[in-house]
C-alpha positions as protocol buffer text, in pm:
chain_id: "A"
residue {
  index: 1
  type: MET
  ca { x: -76 y: 777 z: -1714 }
}
residue {
  index: 2
  type: ALA
  ca { x: 47 y: 1050 z: -1535 }
}
residue {
  index: 3
  type: VAL
  ca { x: 89 y: 1388 z: -1572 }
}
residue {
  index: 4
  type: SER
  ca { x: 449 y: 1524 z: -1460 }
}
residue {
  index: 5
  type: LEU
  ca { x: 427 y: 1922 z: -1382 }
}
residue {
  index: 6
  type: ARG
  ca { x: 796 y: 2109 z: -1447 }
}
residue {
  index: 7
  type: ARG
  ca { x: 807 y: 2477 z: -1352 }
}
residue {
  index: 8
  type: THR
  ca { x: 1035 y: 2654 z: -1588 }
}
residue {
  index: 9
  type: GLY
  ca { x: 1005 y: 2996 z: -1422 }
}
residue {
  index: 10
  type: THR
  ca { x: 833 y: 3230 z: -1176 }
}
residue {
  index: 11
  type: PHE
  ca { x: 545 y: 3275 z: -1446 }
}
residue {
  index: 12
  type: SER
  ca { x: 609 y: 2974 z: -1693 }
}
residue {
  index: 13
  type: CYS
  ca { x: 552 y: 2576 z: -1655 }
}
residue {
  index: 14
  type: GLU
  ca { x: 497 y: 2279 z: -1891 }
}
residue {
  index: 15
  type: VAL
  ca { x: 300 y: 1979 z: -1810 }
}
residue {
  index: 16
  type: SER
  ca { x: 334 y: 1654 z: -2014 }
}
residue {
  index: 17
  type: PHE
  ca { x: 197 y: 1282 z: -2042 }
}
residue {
  index: 18
  type: SER
  ca { x: 119 y: 953 z: -2256 }
}
residue {
  index: 19
  type: THR
  ca { x: -204 y: 897 z: -2454 }
}
residue {
  index: 20
  type: PRO
  ca { x: -267 y: 596 z: -2625 }
}
residue {
  index: 21
  type: VAL
  ca { x: -426 y: 831 z: -2928 }
}
residue {
  index: 22
  type: SER
  ca { x: -182 y: 868 z: -3225 }
}
residue {
  index: 23
  type: PRO
  ca { x: -9 y: 1190 z: -3300 }
}
residue {
  index: 24
  type: GLU
  ca { x: -280 y: 1308 z: -3554 }
}
residue {
  index: 25
  type: VAL
  ca { x: -547 y: 1199 z: -3355 }
}
residue {
  index: 26
  type: ALA
  ca { x: -440 y: 1411 z: -3025 }
}
residue {
  index: 27
  type: PHE
  ca { x: -319 y: 1717 z: -3276 }
}
residue {
  index: 28
  type: ASP
  ca { x: -646 y: 1710 z: -3453 }
}
residue {
  index: 29
  type: TYR
  ca { x: -854 y: 1712 z: -3122 }
}
residue {
  index: 30
  type: LEU
  ca { x: -613 y: 2017 z: -2959 }
}
residue {
  index: 31
  type: ALA
  ca { x: -621 y: 2234 z: -3290 }
}
residue {
  index: 32
  type: ASP
  ca { x: -1023 y: 2259 z: -3255 }
}
residue {
  index: 33
  type: PHE
  ca { x: -978 y: 2553 z: -3005 }
}
residue {
  index: 34
  type: SER
  ca { x: -1392 y: 2520 z: -2960 }
}
residue {
  index: 35
  type: LYS
  ca { x: -1324 y: 2186 z: -2757 }
}
residue {
  index: 36
  type: HIS
  ca { x: -1089 y: 2310 z: -2531 }
}
residue {
  index: 37
  type: PRO
  ca { x: -1405 y: 2394 z: -2289 }
}
residue {
  index: 38
  type: GLU
  ca { x: -1425 y: 2041 z: -2306 }
}
residue {
  index: 39
  type: TRP
  ca { x: -1144 y: 2009 z: -2027 }
}
residue {
  index: 40
  type: SER
  ca { x: -995 y: 2326 z: -1978 }
}
residue {
  index: 41
  type: GLN
  ca { x: -1146 y: 2417 z: -1654 }
}
residue {
  index: 42
  type: GLY
  ca { x: -1273 y: 2790 z: -1646 }
}
residue {
  index: 43
  type: LEU
  ca { x: -1298 y: 2818 z: -2031 }
}
residue {
  index: 44
  type: LEU
  ca { x: -1679 y: 2903 z: -2079 }
}
residue {
  index: 45
  type: SER
  ca { x: -1635 y: 2953 z: -2425 }
}
residue {
  index: 46
  type: MET
  ca { x: -1429 y: 2964 z: -2715 }
}
residue {
  index: 47
  type: THR
  ca { x: -1535 y: 3124 z: -3062 }
}
residue {
  index: 48
  type: GLN
  ca { x: -1290 y: 3182 z: -3380 }
}
residue {
  index: 49
  type: THR
  ca { x: -1368 y: 3540 z: -3438 }
}
residue {
  index: 50
  type: SER
  ca { x: -1166 y: 3559 z: -3770 }
}
residue {
  index: 51
  type: VAL
  ca { x: -1253 y: 3392 z: -4147 }
}
residue {
  index: 52
  type: GLY
  ca { x: -1155 y: 3092 z: -4298 }
}
residue {
  index: 53
  type: GLU
  ca { x: -983 y: 2777 z: -4177 }
}
residue {
  index: 54
  type: PRO
  ca { x: -743 y: 2771 z: -3880 }
}
residue {
  index: 55
  type: GLY
  ca { x: -406 y: 2867 z: -3922 }
}
residue {
  index: 56
  type: PRO
  ca { x: -135 y: 3067 z: -3848 }
}
residue {
  index: 57
  type: GLY
  ca { x: -318 y: 3409 z: -3756 }
}
residue {
  index: 58
  type: THR
  ca { x: -644 y: 3265 z: -3682 }
}
residue {
  index: 59
  type: THR
  ca { x: -827 y: 3442 z: -3371 }
}
residue {
  index: 60
  type: TYR
  ca { x: -1059 y: 3364 z: -3121 }
}
residue {
  index: 61
  type: ARG
  ca { x: -1230 y: 3544 z: -2834 }
}
residue {
  index: 62
  type: THR
  ca { x: -1238 y: 3350 z: -2494 }
}
residue {
  index: 63
  type: GLU
  ca { x: -1482 y: 3382 z: -2180 }
}
residue {
  index: 64
  type: GLU
  ca { x: -1310 y: 3249 z: -1860 }
}
residue {
  index: 65
  type: SER
  ca { x: -1410 y: 3225 z: -1536 }
}
residue {
  index: 66
  type: ALA
  ca { x: -1130 y: 3221 z: -1247 }
}
residue {
  index: 67
  type: ALA
  ca { x: -1200 y: 3248 z: -896 }
}
residue {
  index: 68
  type: GLY
  ca { x: -1520 y: 3406 z: -952 }
}
residue {
  index: 69
  type: SER
  ca { x: -1490 y: 3669 z: -1156 }
}
residue {
  index: 70
  type: LYS
  ca { x: -1535 y: 3659 z: -1556 }
}
residue {
  index: 71
  type: ASP
  ca { x: -1294 y: 3783 z: -1817 }
}
residue {
  index: 72
  type: ILE
  ca { x: -1237 y: 3793 z: -2215 }
}
residue {
  index: 73
  type: THR
  ca { x: -922 y: 3671 z: -2387 }
}
residue {
  index: 74
  type: VAL
  ca { x: -849 y: 3711 z: -2735 }
}
residue {
  index: 75
  type: SER
  ca { x: -618 y: 3450 z: -2875 }
}
residue {
  index: 76
  type: GLU
  ca { x: -427 y: 3418 z: -3209 }
}
residue {
  index: 77
  type: ILE
  ca { x: -269 y: 3135 z: -3349 }
}
residue {
  index: 78
  type: THR
  ca { x: 71 y: 3111 z: -3413 }
}
residue {
  index: 79
  type: GLU
  ca { x: 215 y: 2789 z: -3558 }
}
residue {
  index: 80
  type: LEU
  ca { x: -52 y: 2484 z: -3661 }
}
residue {
  index: 81
  type: GLN
  ca { x: 214 y: 2174 z: -3751 }
}
residue {
  index: 82
  type: ARG
  ca { x: 16 y: 1890 z: -3786 }
}
residue {
  index: 83
  type: PRO
  ca { x: 71 y: 1628 z: -3624 }
}
residue {
  index: 84
  type: ARG
  ca { x: 336 y: 1814 z: -3414 }
}
residue {
  index: 85
  type: ARG
  ca { x: 302 y: 2100 z: -3299 }
}
residue {
  index: 86
  type: ILE
  ca { x: 39 y: 2390 z: -3178 }
}
residue {
  index: 87
  type: ALA
  ca { x: 130 y: 2729 z: -3051 }
}
residue {
  index: 88
  type: TRP
  ca { x: -82 y: 3075 z: -3022 }
}
residue {
  index: 89
  type: LYS
  ca { x: -29 y: 3386 z: -2774 }
}
residue {
  index: 90
  type: ALA
  ca { x: -328 y: 3545 z: -2568 }
}
residue {
  index: 91
  type: GLN
  ca { x: -380 y: 3839 z: -2370 }
}
residue {
  index: 92
  type: THR
  ca { x: -701 y: 3967 z: -2128 }
}
residue {
  index: 93
  type: GLU
  ca { x: -883 y: 4199 z: -2295 }
}
residue {
  index: 94
  type: LYS
  ca { x: -792 y: 4438 z: -2029 }
}
residue {
  index: 95
  type: GLN
  ca { x: -456 y: 4477 z: -2025 }
}
residue {
  index: 96
  type: SER
  ca { x: -427 y: 4715 z: -1732 }
}
residue {
  index: 97
  type: TRP
  ca { x: -245 y: 4683 z: -1398 }
}
residue {
  index: 98
  type: PRO
  ca { x: -346 y: 4515 z: -1173 }
}
residue {
  index: 99
  type: THR
  ca { x: -440 y: 4163 z: -1371 }
}
residue {
  index: 100
  type: GLY
  ca { x: -388 y: 4222 z: -1723 }
}
residue {
  index: 101
  type: ALA
  ca { x: -145 y: 3938 z: -1870 }
}
residue {
  index: 102
  type: ARG
  ca { x: -34 y: 3818 z: -2216 }
}
residue {
  index: 103
  type: SER
  ca { x: 60 y: 3447 z: -2278 }
}
residue {
  index: 104
  type: ILE
  ca { x: 220 y: 3207 z: -2450 }
}
residue {
  index: 105
  type: TRP
  ca { x: 88 y: 2840 z: -2494 }
}
residue {
  index: 106
  type: SER
  ca { x: 222 y: 2550 z: -2689 }
}
residue {
  index: 107
  type: PHE
  ca { x: 154 y: 2195 z: -2758 }
}
residue {
  index: 108
  type: ASP
  ca { x: 420 y: 1975 z: -2843 }
}
residue {
  index: 109
  type: ILE
  ca { x: 298 y: 1580 z: -2988 }
}
residue {
  index: 110
  type: GLU
  ca { x: 570 y: 1304 z: -3040 }
}
residue {
  index: 111
  type: GLN
  ca { x: 485 y: 957 z: -3135 }
}
residue {
  index: 112
  type: GLU
  ca { x: 572 y: 694 z: -2829 }
}
residue {
  index: 113
  type: GLY
  ca { x: 490 y: 375 z: -2943 }
}
residue {
  index: 114
  type: THR
  ca { x: 192 y: 335 z: -3067 }
}
residue {
  index: 115
  type: GLY
  ca { x: 33 y: 651 z: -2895 }
}
residue {
  index: 116
  type: SER
  ca { x: 216 y: 1001 z: -2833 }
}
residue {
  index: 117
  type: ARG
  ca { x: 341 y: 1187 z: -2560 }
}
residue {
  index: 118
  type: VAL
  ca { x: 180 y: 1540 z: -2522 }
}
residue {
  index: 119
  type: THR
  ca { x: 379 y: 1843 z: -2403 }
}
residue {
  index: 120
  type: GLN
  ca { x: 184 y: 2133 z: -2298 }
}
residue {
  index: 121
  type: ARG
  ca { x: 399 y: 2509 z: -2250 }
}
residue {
  index: 122
  type: MET
  ca { x: 256 y: 2803 z: -2076 }
}
residue {
  index: 123
  type: GLU
  ca { x: 453 y: 3126 z: -1997 }
}
residue {
  index: 124
  type: LEU
  ca { x: 225 y: 3396 z: -1846 }
}
residue {
  index: 125
  type: ILE
  ca { x: 359 y: 3767 z: -1890 }
}
residue {
  index: 126
  type: PRO
  ca { x: 152 y: 3990 z: -1607 }
}
residue {
  index: 127
  type: ALA
  ca { x: 118 y: 4354 z: -1608 }
}
residue {
  index: 128
  type: SER
  ca { x: 197 y: 4320 z: -1234 }
}
residue {
  index: 129
  type: ARG
  ca { x: 451 y: 4079 z: -1168 }
}
residue {
  index: 130
  type: ALA
  ca { x: 386 y: 4078 z: -780 }
}
residue {
  index: 131
  type: MET
  ca { x: 33 y: 4095 z: -765 }
}
residue {
  index: 132
  type: VAL
  ca { x: 35 y: 3777 z: -1008 }
}
residue {
  index: 133
  type: ARG
  ca { x: 300 y: 3609 z: -773 }
}
residue {
  index: 134
  type: ALA
  ca { x: 38 y: 3677 z: -505 }
}
residue {
  index: 135
  type: LEU
  ca { x: -246 y: 3556 z: -708 }
}
residue {
  index: 136
  type: PHE
  ca { x: -106 y: 3263 z: -793 }
}
residue {
  index: 137
  type: PHE
  ca { x: 36 y: 3155 z: -440 }
}
residue {
  index: 138
  type: VAL
  ca { x: -359 y: 3226 z: -338 }
}
residue {
  index: 139
  type: ALA
  ca { x: -539 y: 3083 z: -636 }
}
residue {
  index: 140
  type: ASP
  ca { x: -307 y: 2746 z: -595 }
}
residue {
  index: 141
  type: THR
  ca { x: -335 y: 2752 z: -218 }
}
residue {
  index: 142
  type: PHE
  ca { x: -697 y: 2823 z: -117 }
}
residue {
  index: 143
  type: PHE
  ca { x: -877 y: 2766 z: -456 }
}
residue {
  index: 144
  type: GLY
  ca { x: -663 y: 2443 z: -543 }
}
residue {
  index: 145
  type: GLY
  ca { x: -573 y: 2614 z: -892 }
}
residue {
  index: 146
  type: THR
  ca { x: -753 y: 2868 z: -1134 }
}
residue {
  index: 147
  type: GLY
  ca { x: -687 y: 3060 z: -1443 }
}
residue {
  index: 148
  type: ALA
  ca { x: -308 y: 2996 z: -1535 }
}
residue {
  index: 149
  type: THR
  ca { x: -151 y: 2903 z: -1211 }
}
residue {
  index: 150
  type: PRO
  ca { x: 60 y: 2622 z: -1230 }
}
residue {
  index: 151
  type: LYS
  ca { x: -171 y: 2381 z: -1037 }
}
residue {
  index: 152
  type: SER
  ca { x: -451 y: 2488 z: -1279 }
}
residue {
  index: 153
  type: VAL
  ca { x: -242 y: 2401 z: -1588 }
}
residue {
  index: 154
  type: ARG
  ca { x: -194 y: 2048 z: -1444 }
}
residue {
  index: 155
  type: LYS
  ca { x: -530 y: 1984 z: -1331 }
}
residue {
  index: 156
  type: ASN
  ca { x: -634 y: 2081 z: -1704 }
}
residue {
  index: 157
  type: ALA
  ca { x: -381 y: 1843 z: -1843 }
}
residue {
  index: 158
  type: GLU
  ca { x: -498 y: 1558 z: -1605 }
}
residue {
  index: 159
  type: ARG
  ca { x: -875 y: 1628 z: -1768 }
}
residue {
  index: 160
  type: LEU
  ca { x: -713 y: 1640 z: -2124 }
}
residue {
  index: 161
  type: GLU
  ca { x: -518 y: 1325 z: -2069 }
}
residue {
  index: 162
  type: GLN
  ca { x: -856 y: 1147 z: -1977 }
}
residue {
  index: 163
  type: ARG
  ca { x: -1021 y: 1280 z: -2243 }
}
residue {
  index: 164
  type: LEU
  ca { x: -787 y: 1186 z: -2549 }
}
residue {
  index: 165
  type: ALA
  ca { x: -762 y: 829 z: -2354 }
}
residue {
  index: 166
  type: SER
  ca { x: -1127 y: 784 z: -2380 }
}
residue {
  index: 167
  type: MET
  ca { x: -1114 y: 837 z: -2743 }
}
residue {
  index: 168
  type: LYS
  ca { x: -882 y: 556 z: -2810 }
}
residue {
  index: 169
  type: SER
  ca { x: -1127 y: 289 z: -2956 }
}
């Protein structure tokens, strides 16, 4: 099992891997946003801020740590189609230059034999393209990936792949 990373733009990428768990098991685990800190490095907590069962419109407050600084991100689920698709948008609480950003995330889950193929896509929309380009370079080169850098997204996918594989009984 291996995670493949594909850069789809300056601030976007996708990672993909196979897992022995069914699409339903993968979806149920990934749709529980409170479990994302179990595999996503830098996520300290993810708390639902809206009332009711998760679905489109459900919001979360995330506390994150990247390269020594702590930030708050607010997220909203935009799609929840069991067992195939989970999508959400997020933005840093502080939208000011230079590090403010919005992002769009998704998981697509497909049947693959008796297991599934999980593909995560990420697009970052930075307040300052030049500053974030420099931060990506520094974070991936000197810190081994942090935040939403491609190297970090890949590392998180590798942890997720291991987590899902450990769920197979």
